[in-house]
Amino acid sequence: MSGEVTVSGAKNAAVAIIPAALISDGVCVIDNIPEIEDVKVLAETLRSLGAKVDLSVPGQITIDPTEVKSICPSEKLTRKMRASYYLMGALLARFGSAKVPPPGGCYIGKRPIDQHLKGFMALGADVKNTNVVEINAPALHGAEVYLDVVSVGATINIMLAAVKAEGTTTIFNCAKEPHVVEVANFLNNMGAKIKGAGTDIIKIRGVKQLHSCSYTLIPDQIETGTWMVIAAATKSDITIKNCIPTHMESLSAKLEEAGYRIDEGEDTLRIIPKEERPRAVKVKTMVYPGFPTDLQQPFSALLCCAQGTSTITETIFEQRYRHLDELRKMGATTDFNDRVAVIEGVEKLYGTDVEALDLRGGAALIVAGLMAEGTTTITGVQYIDRGYEKIVEKLQSLGADIERVKM
Ligand code: EPZ
């Protein structure tokens, strides 16, 4: 393949910012919104609560939360994605109460929400976590919250709940991912007073109200990384446009260790294609700015054809290797025990029928299918559509032989 591909807006920022707009007393217009399933489901969920949501302008969402009355989204909707848990913090900030059924999302581990609830309770809320999460707070007050585990979701959710609480809230041991910073910037754009996002201590000074705003999302860090892996794995000269190279440093360093040279521009990235197979490497996923857990799955497909034996240690989630069974069907030699996967590089992979079992595992199968000899049929693409905008069209424009077919 060859040519240029433009990265879409950040999914894990969008799925937090859309619920965050519920806290506003005015209309919010957000640009560079990715056209993905999770955004459509969240729009439907906000409408079900009484908000007016307009997605008619491509790449833009307009949210008018002024008529929202309900504090209880339906389980049918919340089960469709993980990020529905952000409705807890947003509804709590707006109404002082929320009744949210449990979230869904990719099965990559137990994924408890105890740290989210610990934060809400510290802010003065009473929490009942049965088959729905019921949260009531006569008045939310500032607090000091020390997260037992670095959690993107809990960091953002507590930030949402605290923006209008009486007094100052300090969250310690915060996640520092780019999308955490993005949500803080959006809230500040609406009049919140948040400092320190991107470091491990975030301070939120409560304000009386949040006003309308317009905002443009940053590009998606994980989509950028997926294109970097695709370019390397298929020896293609692809210019990745509208990305933020500094967000990609851990992956860039690992690709350089594997023998690739990377050409970095202001907002572009290019992996210099090379004929020989990548060198085997050791990967350990860590919270940002470490190697992202979301990229270990696509990266593992590239390592299937490395020279030598690679290992991947997944330190964030306890079950994020289900895609390896599918890669084995394509001729990969890989196994895992507990948190460590071992991948012995082979000459090539072979196309066959495989199944996507989660979003980034599905991305791994696309990488493998592009690398393999012969045709690969991937089922379960609804997982992939949750997080990658127009991935088939983008690949076709680069010259890939890929099409979506009706089963
Ligand atoms: C977010 O999930 C992302 N999802 C995930 O991306 C990403 O893999 C993850 O952050 C880590 O970067 C969204 O933003 C919608 P965590 P989240 O809370 O918030 C444990 C993708 O492919 N934990 O940072 O669920 C948890 O079990 C998705 O785009 C608790 O123990 O992740 C995990 O081991 C997949 N208690 C670790 O912390 C809690 O209350 C990190 O989870 C919360 C989390």
Short mmCIF file of C-alpha atoms and ligand atoms in Angstrom, two decimals:
data_model
loop_
_atom_site.label_atom_id
_atom_site.label_comp_id
_atom_site.label_asym_id
_atom_site.label_seq_id
_atom_site.Cartn_x
_atom_site.Cartn_y
_atom_site.Cartn_z
CA MET A 1 0.00 0.00 0.00
CA SER A 2 1.04 3.63 -0.21
CA GLY A 3 -0.35 7.14 0.19
CA GLU A 4 -1.78 9.26 2.97
CA VAL A 5 -4.24 8.52 5.76
CA THR A 6 -5.86 11.07 8.10
CA VAL A 7 -6.39 10.13 11.75
CA SER A 8 -9.90 10.78 13.12
CA GLY A 9 -10.83 12.37 16.44
CA ALA A 10 -9.93 10.64 19.69
CA LYS A 11 -12.53 7.97 20.58
CA ASN A 12 -11.68 7.79 24.30
CA ALA A 13 -11.94 11.56 24.59
CA ALA A 14 -15.19 11.74 22.59
CA VAL A 15 -16.94 9.11 24.73
CA ALA A 16 -16.21 11.15 27.87
CA ILE A 17 -16.81 14.63 26.43
CA ILE A 18 -20.27 13.78 25.07
CA PRO A 19 -21.60 12.83 28.55
CA ALA A 20 -19.69 15.81 30.02
CA ALA A 21 -21.82 18.16 27.87
CA LEU A 22 -24.79 17.15 30.07
CA ILE A 23 -23.29 19.31 32.85
CA SER A 24 -23.51 22.45 30.71
CA ASP A 25 -26.32 25.02 31.05
CA GLY A 26 -26.03 25.76 27.34
CA VAL A 27 -25.46 24.18 23.95
CA CYS A 28 -22.11 22.49 23.19
CA VAL A 29 -20.72 22.07 19.68
CA ILE A 30 -17.85 19.60 19.34
CA ASP A 31 -15.87 19.14 16.11
CA ASN A 32 -13.59 16.35 14.85
CA ILE A 33 -15.91 13.78 16.44
CA PRO A 34 -15.14 10.31 15.01
CA GLU A 35 -18.01 8.63 13.15
CA ILE A 36 -17.98 5.43 15.22
CA GLU A 37 -20.61 3.20 16.84
CA ASP A 38 -19.81 4.34 20.40
CA VAL A 39 -20.55 7.97 19.47
CA LYS A 40 -23.88 6.99 17.87
CA VAL A 41 -24.89 4.97 20.95
CA LEU A 42 -24.00 7.84 23.28
CA ALA A 43 -26.00 10.29 21.14
CA GLU A 44 -29.00 7.95 21.37
CA THR A 45 -28.50 7.64 25.13
CA LEU A 46 -28.41 11.40 25.67
CA ARG A 47 -31.56 11.79 23.54
CA SER A 48 -33.27 9.14 25.69
CA LEU A 49 -32.54 11.35 28.73
CA GLY A 50 -34.17 14.37 27.06
CA ALA A 51 -31.18 16.09 25.44
CA LYS A 52 -31.33 17.40 21.88
CA VAL A 53 -28.39 15.86 19.97
CA ASP A 54 -27.58 16.63 16.34
CA LEU A 55 -25.11 14.51 14.36
CA SER A 56 -26.20 15.72 10.90
CA VAL A 57 -22.99 17.65 10.20
CA PRO A 58 -20.21 15.09 9.44
CA GLY A 59 -17.56 15.14 12.18
CA GLN A 60 -19.62 17.42 14.42
CA ILE A 61 -21.98 16.84 17.36
CA THR A 62 -24.27 19.51 18.85
CA ILE A 63 -25.70 18.80 22.30
CA ASP A 64 -28.43 20.84 24.00
CA PRO A 65 -28.87 19.37 27.51
CA THR A 66 -31.27 22.07 28.79
CA GLU A 67 -34.36 19.83 28.58
CA VAL A 68 -32.71 16.77 30.22
CA LYS A 69 -34.91 15.46 33.06
CA SER A 70 -34.13 11.74 33.41
CA ILE A 71 -31.24 10.49 35.54
CA CYS A 72 -31.66 6.88 34.43
CA PRO A 73 -30.41 5.69 31.00
CA SER A 74 -31.67 2.31 29.80
CA GLU A 75 -29.59 -0.83 30.32
CA LYS A 76 -30.09 -1.68 26.62
CA LEU A 77 -27.95 1.36 25.83
CA THR A 78 -25.46 1.37 28.72
CA ARG A 79 -24.60 -2.29 28.06
CA LYS A 80 -23.42 -1.43 24.54
CA MET A 81 -20.22 0.24 25.68
CA ARG A 82 -17.82 0.76 28.55
CA ALA A 83 -17.92 4.57 28.53
CA SER A 84 -21.56 4.69 29.61
CA TYR A 85 -20.10 4.84 33.13
CA TYR A 86 -19.30 8.53 32.46
CA LEU A 87 -23.05 9.19 32.69
CA MET A 88 -22.70 8.58 36.45
CA GLY A 89 -20.29 11.50 37.00
CA ALA A 90 -22.09 13.78 34.54
CA LEU A 91 -25.61 13.19 35.89
CA LEU A 92 -24.31 13.44 39.46
CA ALA A 93 -22.76 16.84 38.67
CA ARG A 94 -25.95 18.09 37.03
CA PHE A 95 -28.71 16.65 39.23
CA GLY A 96 -26.95 15.46 42.41
CA SER A 97 -28.17 11.96 41.59
CA ALA A 98 -27.85 9.24 38.98
CA LYS A 99 -29.23 5.75 38.39
CA VAL A 100 -27.03 4.05 35.80
CA PRO A 101 -27.11 0.36 34.82
CA PRO A 102 -23.68 -1.34 34.59
CA PRO A 103 -21.49 -0.57 31.54
CA GLY A 104 -20.63 -3.08 28.82
CA GLY A 105 -17.50 -2.90 26.68
CA CYS A 106 -14.74 -5.24 25.51
CA TYR A 107 -14.12 -8.28 27.73
CA ILE A 108 -10.42 -7.80 28.54
CA GLY A 109 -10.65 -8.47 32.25
CA LYS A 110 -12.95 -7.92 35.24
CA ARG A 111 -12.90 -4.11 34.84
CA PRO A 112 -14.47 -3.17 38.20
CA ILE A 113 -15.60 0.43 38.90
CA ASP A 114 -14.80 0.52 42.62
CA GLN A 115 -12.45 3.51 42.24
CA HIS A 116 -15.14 5.52 40.45
CA LEU A 117 -17.58 4.85 43.32
CA LYS A 118 -14.90 5.55 45.94
CA GLY A 119 -14.51 9.02 44.40
CA PHE A 120 -18.25 9.71 44.34
CA MET A 121 -18.55 8.70 48.01
CA ALA A 122 -15.60 10.94 48.94
CA LEU A 123 -17.52 13.84 47.35
CA GLY A 124 -20.43 13.15 49.71
CA ALA A 125 -22.60 10.83 47.63
CA ASP A 126 -24.44 7.81 48.91
CA VAL A 127 -23.82 4.90 46.48
CA LYS A 128 -25.80 1.67 46.09
CA ASN A 129 -24.23 -0.72 43.57
CA THR A 130 -26.76 -3.50 42.90
CA ASN A 131 -28.00 -4.30 39.38
CA VAL A 132 -27.90 -0.55 38.78
CA VAL A 133 -25.58 2.01 40.32
CA GLU A 134 -27.71 4.42 42.35
CA ILE A 135 -25.94 7.58 43.50
CA ASN A 136 -27.49 10.35 45.59
CA ALA A 137 -25.83 13.43 47.02
CA PRO A 138 -27.83 16.17 48.76
CA ALA A 139 -24.79 18.37 48.16
CA LEU A 140 -21.47 17.43 46.61
CA HIS A 141 -18.41 18.82 48.45
CA GLY A 142 -14.72 18.91 47.56
CA ALA A 143 -12.54 16.03 48.79
CA GLU A 144 -9.12 14.42 48.52
CA VAL A 145 -9.25 11.14 46.58
CA TYR A 146 -6.25 8.80 46.33
CA LEU A 147 -6.79 6.26 43.52
CA ASP A 148 -5.65 2.78 44.56
CA VAL A 149 -4.96 2.01 40.91
CA VAL A 150 -4.21 4.38 38.02
CA SER A 151 -7.53 4.40 36.18
CA VAL A 152 -8.47 6.46 33.10
CA GLY A 153 -12.19 5.98 33.73
CA ALA A 154 -12.09 6.77 37.43
CA THR A 155 -9.87 9.85 36.93
CA ILE A 156 -12.28 11.29 34.36
CA ASN A 157 -15.49 10.26 36.16
CA ILE A 158 -14.42 11.85 39.46
CA MET A 159 -13.39 15.00 37.56
CA LEU A 160 -16.91 15.14 36.03
CA ALA A 161 -18.62 14.72 39.42
CA ALA A 162 -16.39 17.33 41.09
CA VAL A 163 -16.65 20.27 38.65
CA LYS A 164 -19.64 21.84 40.48
CA ALA A 165 -18.98 20.42 43.97
CA GLU A 166 -18.67 22.97 46.80
CA GLY A 167 -14.93 23.57 47.37
CA THR A 168 -11.80 21.99 45.97
CA THR A 169 -11.24 18.34 45.02
CA THR A 170 -7.77 16.85 44.61
CA ILE A 171 -7.33 13.51 42.89
CA PHE A 172 -4.01 11.72 43.50
CA ASN A 173 -2.44 8.92 41.42
CA CYS A 174 -4.35 10.08 38.31
CA ALA A 175 -4.15 8.65 34.79
CA LYS A 176 -2.18 10.95 32.45
CA GLU A 177 -3.44 9.75 29.03
CA PRO A 178 -3.94 12.46 26.34
CA HIS A 179 -7.70 11.91 26.49
CA VAL A 180 -7.72 12.69 30.22
CA VAL A 181 -6.13 16.06 29.43
CA GLU A 182 -8.64 16.55 26.61
CA VAL A 183 -11.65 16.10 28.92
CA ALA A 184 -10.16 18.58 31.42
CA ASN A 185 -9.62 21.10 28.60
CA PHE A 186 -13.21 20.67 27.43
CA LEU A 187 -14.59 21.17 30.96
CA ASN A 188 -12.41 24.27 31.43
CA ASN A 189 -13.77 25.52 28.10
CA MET A 190 -17.22 25.35 29.72
CA GLY A 191 -16.00 27.35 32.73
CA ALA A 192 -14.67 24.63 35.04
CA LYS A 193 -11.53 25.28 37.08
CA ILE A 194 -9.30 22.22 36.65
CA LYS A 195 -5.52 22.22 37.01
CA GLY A 196 -2.90 19.50 36.68
CA ALA A 197 -4.51 17.19 34.09
CA GLY A 198 -1.70 15.19 32.51
CA THR A 199 0.16 14.93 35.81
CA ASP A 200 -0.67 12.51 38.63
CA ILE A 201 -2.36 15.19 40.75
CA ILE A 202 -5.47 16.99 39.44
CA LYS A 203 -7.11 19.87 41.37
CA ILE A 204 -10.73 20.84 40.63
CA ARG A 205 -12.17 24.01 42.15
CA GLY A 206 -15.99 23.73 42.12
CA VAL A 207 -17.93 26.39 40.16
CA LYS A 208 -21.60 27.34 40.22
CA GLN A 209 -22.34 26.46 36.62
CA LEU A 210 -20.85 25.44 33.29
CA HIS A 211 -21.76 27.39 30.15
CA SER A 212 -22.03 26.47 26.46
CA CYS A 213 -18.88 26.08 24.42
CA SER A 214 -17.48 24.87 21.12
CA TYR A 215 -14.51 22.52 21.02
CA THR A 216 -12.39 20.53 18.56
CA LEU A 217 -11.12 17.08 19.56
CA ILE A 218 -7.48 15.99 19.30
CA PRO A 219 -6.62 13.10 16.96
CA ASP A 220 -6.87 9.53 18.24
CA GLN A 221 -3.62 8.24 19.79
CA ILE A 222 -4.59 4.58 19.36
CA GLU A 223 -5.76 4.93 15.76
CA THR A 224 -2.43 6.68 15.00
CA GLY A 225 -0.55 3.76 16.54
CA THR A 226 -2.63 1.26 14.57
CA TRP A 227 -1.65 2.97 11.29
CA MET A 228 2.01 2.95 12.34
CA VAL A 229 1.81 -0.82 12.92
CA ILE A 230 -0.06 -1.39 9.62
CA ALA A 231 2.59 0.59 7.69
CA ALA A 232 5.45 -1.36 9.30
CA ALA A 233 3.73 -4.76 8.98
CA THR A 234 2.92 -4.32 5.27
CA LYS A 235 6.21 -2.58 4.33
CA SER A 236 4.08 0.31 3.01
CA ASP A 237 5.08 3.93 2.53
CA ILE A 238 2.16 5.62 4.31
CA THR A 239 2.10 9.21 5.55
CA ILE A 240 -0.09 9.37 8.66
CA LYS A 241 -1.63 12.85 8.79
CA ASN A 242 -3.34 14.87 11.56
CA CYS A 243 -1.58 13.05 14.39
CA ILE A 244 0.46 14.12 17.46
CA PRO A 245 3.90 12.41 17.28
CA THR A 246 4.70 13.19 20.94
CA HIS A 247 1.73 11.01 21.98
CA MET A 248 3.31 8.08 20.12
CA GLU A 249 6.82 8.07 21.63
CA SER A 250 6.60 4.69 23.40
CA LEU A 251 5.46 2.94 20.20
CA SER A 252 7.96 4.83 18.04
CA ALA A 253 10.78 3.77 20.37
CA LYS A 254 9.65 0.13 20.19
CA LEU A 255 9.43 0.25 16.37
CA GLU A 256 12.96 1.71 16.25
CA GLU A 257 14.14 -1.12 18.52
CA ALA A 258 12.59 -3.52 15.97
CA GLY A 259 14.72 -1.89 13.26
CA TYR A 260 12.40 0.73 11.74
CA ARG A 261 13.29 4.36 11.05
CA ILE A 262 10.54 6.94 11.67
CA ASP A 263 10.13 10.25 9.89
CA GLU A 264 8.34 12.69 12.27
CA GLY A 265 6.69 15.91 11.08
CA GLU A 266 4.76 18.57 13.00
CA ASP A 267 1.52 16.59 12.72
CA THR A 268 2.58 13.69 10.48
CA LEU A 269 4.37 10.37 10.94
CA ARG A 270 5.93 8.02 8.38
CA ILE A 271 7.47 4.60 9.01
CA ILE A 272 10.27 4.14 6.45
CA PRO A 273 9.40 0.81 4.78
CA LYS A 274 12.03 -1.93 5.01
CA GLU A 275 12.18 -5.29 3.29
CA GLU A 276 13.67 -7.39 6.07
CA ARG A 277 11.49 -8.68 8.91
CA PRO A 278 11.38 -6.68 12.17
CA ARG A 279 13.69 -7.67 15.01
CA ALA A 280 11.96 -9.41 17.97
CA VAL A 281 11.38 -7.09 20.96
CA LYS A 282 10.10 -7.20 24.53
CA VAL A 283 6.99 -5.09 25.23
CA LYS A 284 5.55 -4.22 28.63
CA THR A 285 2.27 -2.25 28.71
CA MET A 286 2.18 0.61 31.20
CA VAL A 287 -0.03 3.61 31.91
CA TYR A 288 0.78 6.70 29.84
CA PRO A 289 3.44 7.61 28.83
CA GLY A 290 4.33 3.91 28.79
CA PHE A 291 3.46 1.50 25.97
CA PRO A 292 -0.37 1.67 25.66
CA THR A 293 -2.29 -1.51 26.51
CA ASP A 294 -4.60 -0.71 23.57
CA LEU A 295 -1.68 -1.06 21.13
CA GLN A 296 -0.20 -4.35 22.36
CA GLN A 297 -2.83 -6.32 20.43
CA PRO A 298 -2.22 -4.78 16.96
CA PHE A 299 1.53 -4.78 17.70
CA SER A 300 1.45 -8.52 18.51
CA ALA A 301 0.36 -9.21 14.90
CA LEU A 302 3.50 -7.46 13.59
CA LEU A 303 5.66 -9.49 16.00
CA CYS A 304 4.25 -12.76 14.61
CA CYS A 305 6.69 -12.38 11.69
CA ALA A 306 9.62 -10.89 13.61
CA GLN A 307 13.10 -12.44 13.52
CA GLY A 308 13.33 -14.19 16.90
CA THR A 309 11.14 -14.55 19.96
CA SER A 310 9.24 -11.55 21.36
CA THR A 311 7.39 -11.22 24.64
CA ILE A 312 4.47 -9.01 25.63
CA THR A 313 3.71 -8.38 29.30
CA GLU A 314 0.22 -6.96 29.79
CA THR A 315 0.27 -5.19 33.16
CA ILE A 316 -3.06 -3.31 32.91
CA PHE A 317 -5.74 -5.92 32.09
CA GLU A 318 -5.83 -9.56 33.08
CA GLN A 319 -7.35 -11.06 29.89
CA ARG A 320 -6.16 -9.25 26.83
CA TYR A 321 -4.73 -12.14 24.79
CA ARG A 322 -7.85 -13.73 23.27
CA HIS A 323 -6.77 -12.55 19.80
CA LEU A 324 -3.68 -14.82 19.98
CA ASP A 325 -5.83 -17.93 19.38
CA GLU A 326 -7.02 -16.32 16.14
CA LEU A 327 -3.47 -15.39 15.10
CA ARG A 328 -2.43 -19.02 15.72
CA LYS A 329 -5.08 -20.08 13.16
CA MET A 330 -3.13 -17.94 10.66
CA GLY A 331 0.14 -19.77 11.37
CA ALA A 332 1.53 -17.70 14.25
CA THR A 333 3.57 -19.49 16.90
CA THR A 334 2.47 -17.89 20.14
CA ASP A 335 1.28 -18.78 23.59
CA PHE A 336 0.67 -17.00 26.87
CA ASN A 337 0.42 -17.70 30.53
CA ASP A 338 -1.23 -15.23 32.88
CA ARG A 339 0.12 -11.83 31.84
CA VAL A 340 2.99 -12.80 29.53
CA ALA A 341 2.64 -13.71 25.84
CA VAL A 342 5.56 -15.30 23.97
CA ILE A 343 5.64 -14.89 20.18
CA GLU A 344 8.15 -16.88 18.10
CA GLY A 345 8.51 -15.11 14.75
CA VAL A 346 7.57 -17.15 11.65
CA GLU A 347 8.32 -16.50 7.96
CA LYS A 348 4.73 -15.61 7.08
CA LEU A 349 1.07 -15.81 8.09
CA TYR A 350 -1.66 -17.42 5.99
CA GLY A 351 -5.16 -16.09 5.38
CA THR A 352 -8.09 -17.98 6.91
CA ASP A 353 -11.39 -17.35 8.75
CA VAL A 354 -10.89 -15.56 12.08
CA GLU A 355 -13.12 -13.86 14.63
CA ALA A 356 -12.72 -10.47 16.33
CA LEU A 357 -13.53 -10.84 20.05
CA ASP A 358 -12.85 -7.23 21.09
CA LEU A 359 -12.02 -3.87 19.52
CA ARG A 360 -8.21 -3.90 19.50
CA GLY A 361 -8.06 -7.67 18.98
CA GLY A 362 -10.07 -6.99 15.83
CA ALA A 363 -7.47 -4.41 14.79
CA ALA A 364 -4.79 -7.06 15.30
CA LEU A 365 -6.63 -9.35 12.85
CA ILE A 366 -6.77 -6.58 10.23
CA VAL A 367 -2.98 -6.13 10.57
CA ALA A 368 -2.47 -9.90 10.29
CA GLY A 369 -4.85 -10.18 7.32
CA LEU A 370 -2.94 -7.44 5.49
CA MET A 371 0.39 -9.23 6.19
CA ALA A 372 -0.84 -12.74 5.34
CA GLU A 373 -0.59 -14.69 2.11
CA GLY A 374 -4.11 -15.38 0.80
CA THR A 375 -7.48 -14.08 1.94
CA THR A 376 -8.58 -13.55 5.54
CA THR A 377 -12.25 -13.29 6.51
CA ILE A 378 -12.89 -11.51 9.80
CA THR A 379 -16.24 -11.86 11.60
CA GLY A 380 -17.22 -9.85 14.68
CA VAL A 381 -16.43 -6.58 12.88
CA GLN A 382 -19.01 -4.78 15.02
CA TYR A 383 -16.22 -4.61 17.63
CA ILE A 384 -13.90 -2.90 15.15
CA ASP A 385 -16.60 -0.41 14.10
CA ARG A 386 -16.91 0.73 17.72
CA GLY A 387 -13.50 2.37 17.61
CA TYR A 388 -12.22 2.93 14.07
CA GLU A 389 -13.91 5.42 11.74
CA LYS A 390 -14.21 4.24 8.09
CA ILE A 391 -11.29 1.81 8.47
CA VAL A 392 -12.27 -0.20 5.35
CA GLU A 393 -12.54 2.97 3.20
CA LYS A 394 -9.25 4.34 4.58
CA LEU A 395 -7.46 1.04 3.81
CA GLN A 396 -9.01 0.88 0.30
CA SER A 397 -7.75 4.43 -0.41
CA LEU A 398 -4.23 3.17 0.43
CA GLY A 399 -4.60 0.32 -2.07
CA ALA A 400 -5.50 -2.53 0.30
CA ASP A 401 -7.65 -5.31 -1.13
CA ILE A 402 -10.32 -5.23 1.58
CA GLU A 403 -14.11 -5.16 1.44
CA ARG A 404 -17.04 -5.44 3.83
CA VAL A 405 -19.27 -8.39 2.89
CA LYS A 406 -22.71 -9.48 4.05
CA MET A 407 -22.58 -12.81 5.92
C1 EPZ B 1 -10.04 3.04 29.36
O1 EPZ B 1 -10.70 1.92 29.94
C2 EPZ B 1 -10.19 2.87 27.86
N1 EPZ B 1 -11.61 2.89 27.52
C3 EPZ B 1 -9.56 1.56 27.41
O2 EPZ B 1 -9.62 1.54 25.99
C4 EPZ B 1 -8.09 1.55 27.82
O3 EPZ B 1 -7.55 0.27 27.51
C5 EPZ B 1 -7.97 1.81 29.32
O4 EPZ B 1 -8.64 3.04 29.66
C6 EPZ B 1 -6.52 1.94 29.75
O5 EPZ B 1 -5.89 2.96 29.02
C7 EPZ B 1 -12.24 4.08 27.48
O6 EPZ B 1 -11.64 5.13 27.69
C8 EPZ B 1 -13.71 4.04 27.12
P1 EPZ B 1 -8.89 1.86 33.47
P2 EPZ B 1 -10.99 1.89 31.54
O7 EPZ B 1 -9.95 2.30 34.42
O8 EPZ B 1 -11.34 3.27 31.98
C9 EPZ B 1 -8.54 -1.34 36.95
C10 EPZ B 1 -10.14 0.71 23.88
O9 EPZ B 1 -9.74 -0.26 23.25
N2 EPZ B 1 -9.64 -0.59 37.60
O10 EPZ B 1 -7.75 2.79 33.18
O11 EPZ B 1 -11.94 0.80 31.79
C11 EPZ B 1 -8.99 -2.02 35.66
O12 EPZ B 1 -9.58 -3.28 35.94
C12 EPZ B 1 -10.45 0.56 25.35
O13 EPZ B 1 -10.30 1.87 23.40
C13 EPZ B 1 -10.03 -0.96 38.89
O14 EPZ B 1 -9.49 -1.89 39.49
O15 EPZ B 1 -9.56 1.49 32.07
C14 EPZ B 1 -7.70 -2.16 34.90
O16 EPZ B 1 -7.00 -3.29 35.36
C15 EPZ B 1 -10.23 -0.85 25.85
N3 EPZ B 1 -11.04 -0.26 39.50
C16 EPZ B 1 -6.92 -0.88 35.30
O17 EPZ B 1 -7.55 -0.41 36.50
C17 EPZ B 1 -11.65 0.80 38.88
O18 EPZ B 1 -12.56 1.41 39.50
C18 EPZ B 1 -6.98 0.23 34.28
O19 EPZ B 1 -8.35 0.42 33.95
C19 EPZ B 1 -11.25 1.16 37.57
C20 EPZ B 1 -10.23 0.45 36.96
#
